[in-house]
mmCIF file of C-alpha atoms in Angstrom:
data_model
loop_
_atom_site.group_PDB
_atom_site.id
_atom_site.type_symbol
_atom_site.label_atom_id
_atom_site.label_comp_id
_atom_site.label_asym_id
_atom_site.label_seq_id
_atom_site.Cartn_x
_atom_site.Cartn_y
_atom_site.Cartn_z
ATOM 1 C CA UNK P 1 25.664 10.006 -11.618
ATOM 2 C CA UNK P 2 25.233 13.728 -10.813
ATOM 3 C CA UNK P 3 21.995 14.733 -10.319
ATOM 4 C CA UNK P 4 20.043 17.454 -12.000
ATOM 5 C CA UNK P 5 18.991 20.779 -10.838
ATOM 6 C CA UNK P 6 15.139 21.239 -9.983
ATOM 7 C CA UNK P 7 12.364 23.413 -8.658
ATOM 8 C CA UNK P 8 11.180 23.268 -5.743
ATOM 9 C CA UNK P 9 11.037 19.472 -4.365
ATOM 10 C CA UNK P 10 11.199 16.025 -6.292
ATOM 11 C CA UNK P 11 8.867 13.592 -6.140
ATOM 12 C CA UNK P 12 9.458 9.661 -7.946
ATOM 13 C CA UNK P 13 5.811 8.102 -8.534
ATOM 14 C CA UNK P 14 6.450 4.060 -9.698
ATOM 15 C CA UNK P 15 3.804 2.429 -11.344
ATOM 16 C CA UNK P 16 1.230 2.676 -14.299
ATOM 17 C CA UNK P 17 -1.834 1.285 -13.284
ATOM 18 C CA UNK P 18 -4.849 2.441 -12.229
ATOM 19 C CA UNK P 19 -3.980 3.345 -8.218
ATOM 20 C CA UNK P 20 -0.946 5.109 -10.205
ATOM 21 C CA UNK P 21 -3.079 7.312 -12.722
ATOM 22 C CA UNK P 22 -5.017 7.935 -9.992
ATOM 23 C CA UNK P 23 -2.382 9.351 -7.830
ATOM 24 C CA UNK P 24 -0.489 11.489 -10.762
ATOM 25 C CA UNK P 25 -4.202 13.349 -11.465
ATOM 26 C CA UNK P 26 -4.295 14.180 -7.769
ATOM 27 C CA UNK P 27 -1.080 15.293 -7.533
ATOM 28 C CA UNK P 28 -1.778 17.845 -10.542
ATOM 29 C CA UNK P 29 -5.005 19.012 -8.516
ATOM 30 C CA UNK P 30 -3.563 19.140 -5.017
ATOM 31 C CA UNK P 31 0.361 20.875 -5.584
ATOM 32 C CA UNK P 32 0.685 24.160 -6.335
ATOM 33 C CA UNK P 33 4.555 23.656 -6.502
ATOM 34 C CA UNK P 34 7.019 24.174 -7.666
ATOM 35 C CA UNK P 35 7.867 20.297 -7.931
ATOM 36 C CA UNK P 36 8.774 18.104 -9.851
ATOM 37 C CA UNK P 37 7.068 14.592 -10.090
ATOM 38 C CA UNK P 38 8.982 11.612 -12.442
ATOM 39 C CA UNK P 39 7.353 8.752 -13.386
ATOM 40 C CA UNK P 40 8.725 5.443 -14.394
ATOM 41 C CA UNK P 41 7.476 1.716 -14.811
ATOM 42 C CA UNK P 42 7.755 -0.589 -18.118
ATOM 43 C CA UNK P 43 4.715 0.909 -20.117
ATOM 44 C CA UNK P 44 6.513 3.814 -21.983
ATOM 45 C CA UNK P 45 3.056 4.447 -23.339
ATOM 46 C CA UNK P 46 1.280 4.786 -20.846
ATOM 47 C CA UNK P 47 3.903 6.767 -19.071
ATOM 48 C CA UNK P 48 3.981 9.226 -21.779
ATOM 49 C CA UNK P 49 -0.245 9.404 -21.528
ATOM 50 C CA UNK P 50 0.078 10.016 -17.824
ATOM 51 C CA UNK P 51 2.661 12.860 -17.659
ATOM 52 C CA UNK P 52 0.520 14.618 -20.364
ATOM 53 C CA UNK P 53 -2.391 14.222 -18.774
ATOM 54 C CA UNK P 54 -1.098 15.473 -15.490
ATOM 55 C CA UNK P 55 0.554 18.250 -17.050
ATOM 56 C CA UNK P 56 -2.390 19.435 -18.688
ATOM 57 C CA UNK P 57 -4.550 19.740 -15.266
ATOM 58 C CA UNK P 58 -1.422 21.096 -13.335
ATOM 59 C CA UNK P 59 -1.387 23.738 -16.483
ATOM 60 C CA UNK P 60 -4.776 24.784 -16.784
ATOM 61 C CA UNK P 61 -5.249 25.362 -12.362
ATOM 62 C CA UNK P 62 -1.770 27.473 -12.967
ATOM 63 C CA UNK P 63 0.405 24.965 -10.433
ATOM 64 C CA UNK P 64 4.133 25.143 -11.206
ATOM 65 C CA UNK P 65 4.725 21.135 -11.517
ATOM 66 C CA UNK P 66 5.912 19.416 -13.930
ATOM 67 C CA UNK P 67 5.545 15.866 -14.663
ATOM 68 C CA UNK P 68 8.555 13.261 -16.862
ATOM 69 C CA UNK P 69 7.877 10.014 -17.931
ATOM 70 C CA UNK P 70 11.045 7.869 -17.460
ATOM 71 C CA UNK P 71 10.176 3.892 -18.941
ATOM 72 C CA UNK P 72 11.752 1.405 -16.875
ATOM 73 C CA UNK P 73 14.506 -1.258 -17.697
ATOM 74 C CA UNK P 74 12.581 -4.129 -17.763
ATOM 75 C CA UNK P 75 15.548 -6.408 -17.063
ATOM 76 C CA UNK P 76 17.112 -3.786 -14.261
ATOM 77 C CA UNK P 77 14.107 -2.059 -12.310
ATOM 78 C CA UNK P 78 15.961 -1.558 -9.403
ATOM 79 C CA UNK P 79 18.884 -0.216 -11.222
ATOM 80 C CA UNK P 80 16.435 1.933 -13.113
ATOM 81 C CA UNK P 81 15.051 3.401 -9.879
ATOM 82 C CA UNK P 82 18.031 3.886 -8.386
ATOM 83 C CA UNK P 83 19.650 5.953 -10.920
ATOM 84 C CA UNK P 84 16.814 8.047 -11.070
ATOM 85 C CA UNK P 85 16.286 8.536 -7.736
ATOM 86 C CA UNK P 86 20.359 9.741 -7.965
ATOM 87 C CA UNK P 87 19.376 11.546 -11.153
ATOM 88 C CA UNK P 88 16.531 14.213 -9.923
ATOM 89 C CA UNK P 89 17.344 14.029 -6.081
ATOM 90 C CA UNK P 90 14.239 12.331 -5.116
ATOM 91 C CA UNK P 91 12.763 13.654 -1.634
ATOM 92 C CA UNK P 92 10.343 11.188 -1.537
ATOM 93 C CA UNK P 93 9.322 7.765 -3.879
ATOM 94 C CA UNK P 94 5.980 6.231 -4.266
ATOM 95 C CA UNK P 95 5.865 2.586 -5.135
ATOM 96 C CA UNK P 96 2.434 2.009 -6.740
ATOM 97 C CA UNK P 97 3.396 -1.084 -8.496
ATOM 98 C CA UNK P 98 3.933 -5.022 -7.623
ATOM 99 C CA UNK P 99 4.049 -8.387 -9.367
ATOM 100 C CA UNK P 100 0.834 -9.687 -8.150
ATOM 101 C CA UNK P 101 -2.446 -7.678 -8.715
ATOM 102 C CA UNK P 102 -5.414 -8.020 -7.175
ATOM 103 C CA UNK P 103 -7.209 -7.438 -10.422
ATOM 104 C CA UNK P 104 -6.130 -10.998 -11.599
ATOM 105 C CA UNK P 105 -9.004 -12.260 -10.208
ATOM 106 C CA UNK P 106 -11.354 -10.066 -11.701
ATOM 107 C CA UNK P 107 -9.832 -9.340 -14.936
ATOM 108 C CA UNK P 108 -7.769 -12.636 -15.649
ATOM 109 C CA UNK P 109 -8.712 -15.616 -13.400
ATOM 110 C CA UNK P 110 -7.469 -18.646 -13.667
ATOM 111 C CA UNK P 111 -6.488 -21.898 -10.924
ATOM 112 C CA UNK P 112 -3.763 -19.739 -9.610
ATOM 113 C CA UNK P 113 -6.720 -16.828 -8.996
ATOM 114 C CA UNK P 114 -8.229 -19.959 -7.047
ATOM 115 C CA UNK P 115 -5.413 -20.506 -5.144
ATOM 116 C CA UNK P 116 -5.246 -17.335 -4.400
ATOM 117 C CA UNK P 117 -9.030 -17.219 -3.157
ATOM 118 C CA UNK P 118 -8.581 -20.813 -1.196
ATOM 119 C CA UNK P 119 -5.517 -19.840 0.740
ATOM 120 C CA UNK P 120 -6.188 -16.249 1.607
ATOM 121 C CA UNK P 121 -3.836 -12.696 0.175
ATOM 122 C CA UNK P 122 -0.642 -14.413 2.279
ATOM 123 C CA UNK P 123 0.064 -16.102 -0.632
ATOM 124 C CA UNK P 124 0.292 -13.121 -2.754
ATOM 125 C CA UNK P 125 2.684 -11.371 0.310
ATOM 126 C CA UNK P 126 5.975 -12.727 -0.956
ATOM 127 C CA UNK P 127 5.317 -11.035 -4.509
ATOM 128 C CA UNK P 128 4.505 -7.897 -2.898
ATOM 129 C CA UNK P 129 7.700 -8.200 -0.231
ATOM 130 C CA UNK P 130 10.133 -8.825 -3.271
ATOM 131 C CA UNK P 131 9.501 -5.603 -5.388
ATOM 132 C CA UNK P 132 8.722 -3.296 -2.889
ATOM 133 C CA UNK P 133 11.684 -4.867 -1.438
ATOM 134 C CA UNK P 134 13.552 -4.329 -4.346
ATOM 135 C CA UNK P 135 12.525 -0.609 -4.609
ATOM 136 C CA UNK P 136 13.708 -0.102 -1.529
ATOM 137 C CA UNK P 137 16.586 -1.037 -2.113
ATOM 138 C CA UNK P 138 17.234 1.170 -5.408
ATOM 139 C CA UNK P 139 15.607 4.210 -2.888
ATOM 140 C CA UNK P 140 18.652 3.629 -0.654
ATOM 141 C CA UNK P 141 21.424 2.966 -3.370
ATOM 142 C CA UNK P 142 19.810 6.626 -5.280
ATOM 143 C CA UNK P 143 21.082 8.752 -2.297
ATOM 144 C CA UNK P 144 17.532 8.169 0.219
ATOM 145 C CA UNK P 145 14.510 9.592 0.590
ATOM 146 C CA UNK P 146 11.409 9.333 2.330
ATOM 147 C CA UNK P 147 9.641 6.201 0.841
ATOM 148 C CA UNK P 148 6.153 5.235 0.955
ATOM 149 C CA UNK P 149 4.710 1.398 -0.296
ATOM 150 C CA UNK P 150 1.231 0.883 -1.895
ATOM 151 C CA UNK P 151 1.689 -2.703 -1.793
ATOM 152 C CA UNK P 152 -0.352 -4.372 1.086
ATOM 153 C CA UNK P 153 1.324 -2.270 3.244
ATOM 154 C CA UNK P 154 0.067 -3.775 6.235
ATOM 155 C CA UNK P 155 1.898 -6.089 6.292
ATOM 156 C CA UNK P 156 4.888 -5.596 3.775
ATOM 157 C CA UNK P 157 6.029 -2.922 5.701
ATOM 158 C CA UNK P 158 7.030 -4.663 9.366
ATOM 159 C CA UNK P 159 9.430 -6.892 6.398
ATOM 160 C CA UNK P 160 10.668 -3.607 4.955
ATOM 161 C CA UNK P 161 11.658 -2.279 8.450
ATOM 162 C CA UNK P 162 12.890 -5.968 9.189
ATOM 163 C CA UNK P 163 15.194 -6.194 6.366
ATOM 164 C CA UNK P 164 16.737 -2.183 7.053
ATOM 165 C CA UNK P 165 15.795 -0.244 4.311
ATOM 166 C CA UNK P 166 14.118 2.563 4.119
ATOM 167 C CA UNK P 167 10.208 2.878 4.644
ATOM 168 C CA UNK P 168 8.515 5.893 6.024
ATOM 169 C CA UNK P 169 4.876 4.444 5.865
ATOM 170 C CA UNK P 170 1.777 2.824 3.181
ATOM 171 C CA UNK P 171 -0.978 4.591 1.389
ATOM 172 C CA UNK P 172 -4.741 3.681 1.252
ATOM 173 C CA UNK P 173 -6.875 1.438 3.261
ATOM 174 C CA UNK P 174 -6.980 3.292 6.738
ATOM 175 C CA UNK P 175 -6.345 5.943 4.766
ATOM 176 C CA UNK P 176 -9.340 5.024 2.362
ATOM 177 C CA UNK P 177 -11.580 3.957 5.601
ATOM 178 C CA UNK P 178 -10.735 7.626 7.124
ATOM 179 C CA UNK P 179 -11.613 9.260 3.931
ATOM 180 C CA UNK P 180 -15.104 7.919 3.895
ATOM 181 C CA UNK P 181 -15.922 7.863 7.709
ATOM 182 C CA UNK P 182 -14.719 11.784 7.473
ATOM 183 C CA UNK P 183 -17.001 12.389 4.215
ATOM 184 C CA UNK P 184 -19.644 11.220 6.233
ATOM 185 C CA UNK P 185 -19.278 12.842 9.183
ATOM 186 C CA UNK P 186 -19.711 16.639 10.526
ATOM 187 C CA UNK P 187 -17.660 19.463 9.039
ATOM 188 C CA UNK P 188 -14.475 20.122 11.030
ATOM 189 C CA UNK P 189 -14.857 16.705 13.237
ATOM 190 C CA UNK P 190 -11.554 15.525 13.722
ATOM 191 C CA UNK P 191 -11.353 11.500 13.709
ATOM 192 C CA UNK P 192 -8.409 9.119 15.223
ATOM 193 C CA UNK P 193 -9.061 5.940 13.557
ATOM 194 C CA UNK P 194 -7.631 1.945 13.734
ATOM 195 C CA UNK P 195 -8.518 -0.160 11.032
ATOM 196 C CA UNK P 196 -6.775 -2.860 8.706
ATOM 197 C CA UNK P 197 -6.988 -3.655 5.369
ATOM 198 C CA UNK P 198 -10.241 -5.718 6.148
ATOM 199 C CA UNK P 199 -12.337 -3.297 7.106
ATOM 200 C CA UNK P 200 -12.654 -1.979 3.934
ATOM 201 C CA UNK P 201 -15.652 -4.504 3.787
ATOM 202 C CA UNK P 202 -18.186 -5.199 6.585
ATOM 203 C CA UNK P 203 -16.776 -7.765 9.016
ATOM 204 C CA UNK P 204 -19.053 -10.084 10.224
ATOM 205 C CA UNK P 205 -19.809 -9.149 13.798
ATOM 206 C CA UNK P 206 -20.755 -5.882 14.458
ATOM 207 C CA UNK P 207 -18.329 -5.391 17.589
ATOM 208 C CA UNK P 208 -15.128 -6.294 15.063
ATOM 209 C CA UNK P 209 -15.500 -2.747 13.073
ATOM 210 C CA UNK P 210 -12.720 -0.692 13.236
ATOM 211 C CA UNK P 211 -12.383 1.721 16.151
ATOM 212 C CA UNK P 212 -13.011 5.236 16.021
ATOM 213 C CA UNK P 213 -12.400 8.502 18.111
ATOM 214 C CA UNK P 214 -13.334 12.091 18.355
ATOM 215 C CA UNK P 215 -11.652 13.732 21.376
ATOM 216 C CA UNK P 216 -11.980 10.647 23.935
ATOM 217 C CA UNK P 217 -15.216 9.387 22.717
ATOM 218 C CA UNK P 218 -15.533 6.237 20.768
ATOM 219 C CA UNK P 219 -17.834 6.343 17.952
ATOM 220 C CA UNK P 220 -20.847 3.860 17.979
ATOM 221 C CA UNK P 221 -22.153 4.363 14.413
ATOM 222 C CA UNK P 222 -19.169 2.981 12.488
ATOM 223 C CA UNK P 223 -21.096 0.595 10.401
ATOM 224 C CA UNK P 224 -23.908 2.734 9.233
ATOM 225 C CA UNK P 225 -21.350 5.581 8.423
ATOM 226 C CA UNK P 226 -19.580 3.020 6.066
ATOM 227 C CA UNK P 227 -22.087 1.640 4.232
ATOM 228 C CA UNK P 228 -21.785 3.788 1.065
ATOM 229 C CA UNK P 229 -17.899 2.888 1.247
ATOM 230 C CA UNK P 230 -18.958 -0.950 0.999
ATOM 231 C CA UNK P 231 -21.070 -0.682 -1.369
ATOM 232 C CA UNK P 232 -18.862 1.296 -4.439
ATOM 233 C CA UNK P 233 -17.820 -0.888 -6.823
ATOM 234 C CA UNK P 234 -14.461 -2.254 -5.719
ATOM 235 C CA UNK P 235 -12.534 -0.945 -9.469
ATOM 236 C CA UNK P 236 -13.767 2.747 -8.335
ATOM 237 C CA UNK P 237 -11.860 2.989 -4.801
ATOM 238 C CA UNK P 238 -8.639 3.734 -6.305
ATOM 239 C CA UNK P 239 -9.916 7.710 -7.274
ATOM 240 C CA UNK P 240 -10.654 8.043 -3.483
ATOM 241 C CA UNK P 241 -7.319 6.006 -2.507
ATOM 242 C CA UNK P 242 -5.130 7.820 -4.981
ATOM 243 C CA UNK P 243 -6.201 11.499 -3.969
ATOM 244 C CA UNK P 244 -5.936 9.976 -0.479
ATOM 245 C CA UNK P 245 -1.767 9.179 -1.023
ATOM 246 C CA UNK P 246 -1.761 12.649 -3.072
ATOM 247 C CA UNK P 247 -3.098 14.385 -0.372
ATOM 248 C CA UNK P 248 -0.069 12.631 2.009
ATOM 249 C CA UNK P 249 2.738 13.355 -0.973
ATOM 250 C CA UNK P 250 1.470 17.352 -1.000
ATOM 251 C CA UNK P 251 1.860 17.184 2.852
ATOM 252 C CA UNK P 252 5.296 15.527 3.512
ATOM 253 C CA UNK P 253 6.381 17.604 0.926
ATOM 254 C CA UNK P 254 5.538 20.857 3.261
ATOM 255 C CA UNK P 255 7.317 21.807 6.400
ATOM 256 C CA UNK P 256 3.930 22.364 8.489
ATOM 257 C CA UNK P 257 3.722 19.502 10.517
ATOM 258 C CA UNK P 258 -0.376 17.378 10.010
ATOM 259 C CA UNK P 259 -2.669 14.498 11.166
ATOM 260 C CA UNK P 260 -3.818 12.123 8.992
ATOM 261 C CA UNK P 261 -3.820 8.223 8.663
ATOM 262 C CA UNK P 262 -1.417 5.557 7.439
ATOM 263 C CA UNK P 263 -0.996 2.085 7.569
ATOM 264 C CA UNK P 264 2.217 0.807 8.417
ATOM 265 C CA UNK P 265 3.907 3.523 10.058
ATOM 266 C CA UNK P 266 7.030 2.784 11.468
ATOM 267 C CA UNK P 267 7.180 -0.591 10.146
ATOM 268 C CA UNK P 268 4.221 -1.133 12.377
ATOM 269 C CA UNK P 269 1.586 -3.874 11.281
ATOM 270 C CA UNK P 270 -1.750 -2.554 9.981
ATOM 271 C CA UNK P 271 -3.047 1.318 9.784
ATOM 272 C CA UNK P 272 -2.936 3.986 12.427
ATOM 273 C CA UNK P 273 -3.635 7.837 13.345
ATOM 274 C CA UNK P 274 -0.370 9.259 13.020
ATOM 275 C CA UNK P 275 1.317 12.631 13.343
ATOM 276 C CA UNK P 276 4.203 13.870 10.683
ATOM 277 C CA UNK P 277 6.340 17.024 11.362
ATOM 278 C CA UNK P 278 8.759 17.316 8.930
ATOM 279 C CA UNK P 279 9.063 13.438 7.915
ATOM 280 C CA UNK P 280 9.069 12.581 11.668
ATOM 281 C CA UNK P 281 6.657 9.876 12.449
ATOM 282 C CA UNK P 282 4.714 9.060 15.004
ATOM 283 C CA UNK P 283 1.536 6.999 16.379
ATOM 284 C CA UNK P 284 -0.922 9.702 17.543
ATOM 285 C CA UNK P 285 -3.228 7.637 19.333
ATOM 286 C CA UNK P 286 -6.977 8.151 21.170
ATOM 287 C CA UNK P 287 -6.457 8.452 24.982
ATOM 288 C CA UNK P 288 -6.080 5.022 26.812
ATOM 289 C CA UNK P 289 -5.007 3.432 23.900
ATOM 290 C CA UNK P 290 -1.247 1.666 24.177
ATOM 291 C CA UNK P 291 0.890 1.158 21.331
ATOM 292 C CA UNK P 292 0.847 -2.946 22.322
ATOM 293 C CA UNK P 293 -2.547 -2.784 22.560
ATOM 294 C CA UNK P 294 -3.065 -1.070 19.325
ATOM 295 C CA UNK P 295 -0.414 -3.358 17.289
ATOM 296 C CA UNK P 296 -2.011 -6.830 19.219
ATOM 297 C CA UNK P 297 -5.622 -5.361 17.957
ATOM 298 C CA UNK P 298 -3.874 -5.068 14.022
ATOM 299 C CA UNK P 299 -1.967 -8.166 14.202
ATOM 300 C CA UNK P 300 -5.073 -10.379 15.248
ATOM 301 C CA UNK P 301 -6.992 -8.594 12.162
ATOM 302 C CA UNK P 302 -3.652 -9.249 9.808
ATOM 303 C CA UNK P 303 -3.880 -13.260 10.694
ATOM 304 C CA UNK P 304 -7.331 -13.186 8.777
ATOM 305 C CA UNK P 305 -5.131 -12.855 6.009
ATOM 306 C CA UNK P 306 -3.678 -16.047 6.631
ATOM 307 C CA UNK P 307 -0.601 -14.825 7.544
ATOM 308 C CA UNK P 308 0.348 -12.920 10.763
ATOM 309 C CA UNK P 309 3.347 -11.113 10.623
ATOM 310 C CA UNK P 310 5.192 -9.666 13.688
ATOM 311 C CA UNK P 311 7.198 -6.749 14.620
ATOM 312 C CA UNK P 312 10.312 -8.327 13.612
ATOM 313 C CA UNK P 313 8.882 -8.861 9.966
ATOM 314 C CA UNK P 314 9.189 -12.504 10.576
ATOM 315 C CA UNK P 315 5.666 -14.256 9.297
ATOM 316 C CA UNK P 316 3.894 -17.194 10.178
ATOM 317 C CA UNK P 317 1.315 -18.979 7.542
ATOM 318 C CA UNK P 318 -1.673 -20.641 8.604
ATOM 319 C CA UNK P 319 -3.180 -23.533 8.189
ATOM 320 C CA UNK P 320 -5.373 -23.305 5.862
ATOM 321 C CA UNK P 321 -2.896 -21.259 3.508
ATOM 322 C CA UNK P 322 -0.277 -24.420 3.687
ATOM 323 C CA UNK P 323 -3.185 -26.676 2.970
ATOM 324 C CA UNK P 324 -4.254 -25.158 -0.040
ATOM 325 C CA UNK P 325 -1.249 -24.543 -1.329
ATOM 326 C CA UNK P 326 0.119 -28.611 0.099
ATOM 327 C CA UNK P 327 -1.160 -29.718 -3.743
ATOM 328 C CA UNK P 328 1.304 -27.129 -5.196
ATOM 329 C CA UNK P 329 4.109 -26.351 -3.006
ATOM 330 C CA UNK P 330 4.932 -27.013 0.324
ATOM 331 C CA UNK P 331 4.786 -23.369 2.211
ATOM 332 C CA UNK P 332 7.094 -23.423 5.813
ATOM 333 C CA UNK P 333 5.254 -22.469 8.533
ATOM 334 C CA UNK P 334 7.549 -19.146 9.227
ATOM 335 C CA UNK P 335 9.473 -17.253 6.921
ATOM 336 C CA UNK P 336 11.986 -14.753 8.015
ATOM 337 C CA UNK P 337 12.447 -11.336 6.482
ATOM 338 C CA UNK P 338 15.341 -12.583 4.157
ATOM 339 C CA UNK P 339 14.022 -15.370 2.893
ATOM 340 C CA UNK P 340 10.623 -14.225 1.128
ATOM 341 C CA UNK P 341 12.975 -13.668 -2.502
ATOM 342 C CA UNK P 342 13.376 -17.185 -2.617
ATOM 343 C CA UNK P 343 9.700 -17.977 -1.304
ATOM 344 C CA UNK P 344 8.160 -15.250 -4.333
ATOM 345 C CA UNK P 345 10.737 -17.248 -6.947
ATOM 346 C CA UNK P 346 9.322 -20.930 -5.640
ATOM 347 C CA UNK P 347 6.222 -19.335 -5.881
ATOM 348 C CA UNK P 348 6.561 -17.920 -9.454
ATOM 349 C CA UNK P 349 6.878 -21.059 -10.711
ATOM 350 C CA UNK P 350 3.616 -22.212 -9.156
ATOM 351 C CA UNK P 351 1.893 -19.440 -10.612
ATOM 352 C CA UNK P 352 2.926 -19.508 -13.736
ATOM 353 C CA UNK P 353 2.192 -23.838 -13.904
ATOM 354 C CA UNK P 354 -1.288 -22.342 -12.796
ATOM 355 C CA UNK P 355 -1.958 -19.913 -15.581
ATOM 356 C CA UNK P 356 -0.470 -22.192 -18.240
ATOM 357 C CA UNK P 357 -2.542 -24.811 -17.172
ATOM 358 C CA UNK P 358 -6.039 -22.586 -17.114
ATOM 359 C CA UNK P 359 -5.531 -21.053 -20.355
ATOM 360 C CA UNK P 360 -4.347 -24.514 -22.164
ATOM 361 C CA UNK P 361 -7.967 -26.181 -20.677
ATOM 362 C CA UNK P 362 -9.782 -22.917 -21.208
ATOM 363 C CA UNK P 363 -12.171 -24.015 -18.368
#
């Protein structure tokens, strides 16, 4: 397919919900342009509401960006990606979208929701690995570009890099956890930060927060300086998340290289200070800090999920996640990068017996 001719740089955003609208508004407030950002998913609707939207605030601040809905094949989302990555000549794609939400169990629960709670997020990882698997797929077959995944990156991303396609890094929770502990710090205080996906609530033990540097001192007042994180309403952490990944789109997008934080970088295992010139990657780290010790500290937090998953994308369940899901399905202990497709279709079926069966007994 030939591709079109566009302003300035090309930006894909997939996705509809709310981490989605969340990131389109910031991108309308943050780039000046000229760019051009496409968005596609299944909800032509709500496409068509978002690109509006986002128009209208890039508009009325006089940024030169544009924003296209493009509704997805249903049947062919990969396909549909694809061509549209080929179509605008994407420099970079978003995925903000999954098949497993972790609104379910707020909006929509059910036994599987149960599940879900008894056996811990690793048994929502294979949903996650398939379509951001799948996207990264259609990112390659479009022609490349720098791709980011919203989709429990830390620990999606070590299968991405596994399976060899392309993944540049995640957006939000150390991104979200740097946001706040920088809101609530001193003006100009640069922080290098190591957190997972877990700290965005209080762990247990005090000496289990995530780790935090200015210069070579470690910060002591971690807990107290998160407290008003903790304690927003869960549904209201995608506006700070999305203008978080907005922020990192308007960056990448420049040629000045920046500091900021990311979880999986480099197909790395949980979320890290990095340093991007350019696209280039890399861990930028507090002094006397090693990469192995760094990736051994996120991997121990990333079992809690009840699944760890290793450098080679290869992951290992836990006991408890087998056991609660033994009445169900019978989950192998390890499951290399390949084979999570046919783990998230065994799974499907699981989920949808689940749902099926909640909203037949209504209890």
């Amino acid at each position: 397919m030939s591709r079109t001719s566009a302003p300035g740089r090309t930006v894909v955003v997939i996705g509809s919900g709310s981490l989605a609208q969340h990131v389109v508004n910031s991108l309308a407030d943050t780039v000046t342009g000229p760019a051009a950002v496409h968005l596609v998913a299944r909800s032509a609707g709500t496409l068509a509401t978002m690109a509006h939207m986002a128009s209208c605030r890039a508009a009325l601040l006089g940024a030169a960006v544009r924003f296209t809905p493009h509704p997805m094949d249903p049947a062919r989302p990969g396909d549909s990606v694809a061509a549209l990555v080929d179509e605008v000549g994407a420099d970079l794609v978003l995925s903000c979208s999954s098949t497993h939400s972790s609104a379910e169990v707020r909006e929509r629960p059910s036994r599987w929701t149960d599940l879900v709670r008894a056996g811990g997020i690793a048994l929502a990882l294979p949903f996650h690995v398939r379509f951001a698997a799948l996207m990264s797929d259609a990112v390659a077959r479009g022609g490349g570009a720098l791709f980011l995944n919203a989709s429990f990156p830390d620990a999606v991303n070590p299968v991405l890099a596994a399976l060899g396609g392309p993944i540049h890094c995640g957006v939000g929770n150390i991104a979200t956890v740097a946001a706040s502990l920088t809101g609530t710090g001193e003006p100009g205080e640069r922080l290098r930060v190591l957190a997972h996906h877990h700290h965005l609530s209080a762990p247990e033990r005090p000496t289990d927060e995530a780790r935090v540097w200015t210069g070579a001192e470690q910060l002591k007042d971690v807990r107290e300086r998160m407290t008003a994180l903790r304690s927003c309403d869960r549904r209201m952490l995608n506006a700070l998340t999305g203008h978080t990944a907005a922020l990192l789109v308007r960056d990448l997008l420049g040629d000045r290289p920046f500091h900021t934080h990311v979880p999986g970088p480099l197909g790395l295992p949980g979320g890290y200070p990095v340093r991007v010139d350019r696209g280039r990657i890399e861990l930028d780290l507090p002094p006397g800090v090693t990469e192995a010790t760094a990736v051994a500290w996120q991997a121990a937090w990333g079992a809690r999920d009840g699944v760890a998953v290793d450098r080679q994308g290869r992951a290992e369940f836990s006991d408890r996640t087998i056991r609660s899901a033994l009445p169900y399905a019978e989950l192998p202990r390890f499951v290399a990068p390949a084979e999570f497709a046919e783990l998230a279709a065994e799974l499907e079926l699981v989920r949808q017996r689940l749902r099926e069966a909640e909203s037949v007994d209504g209890s």
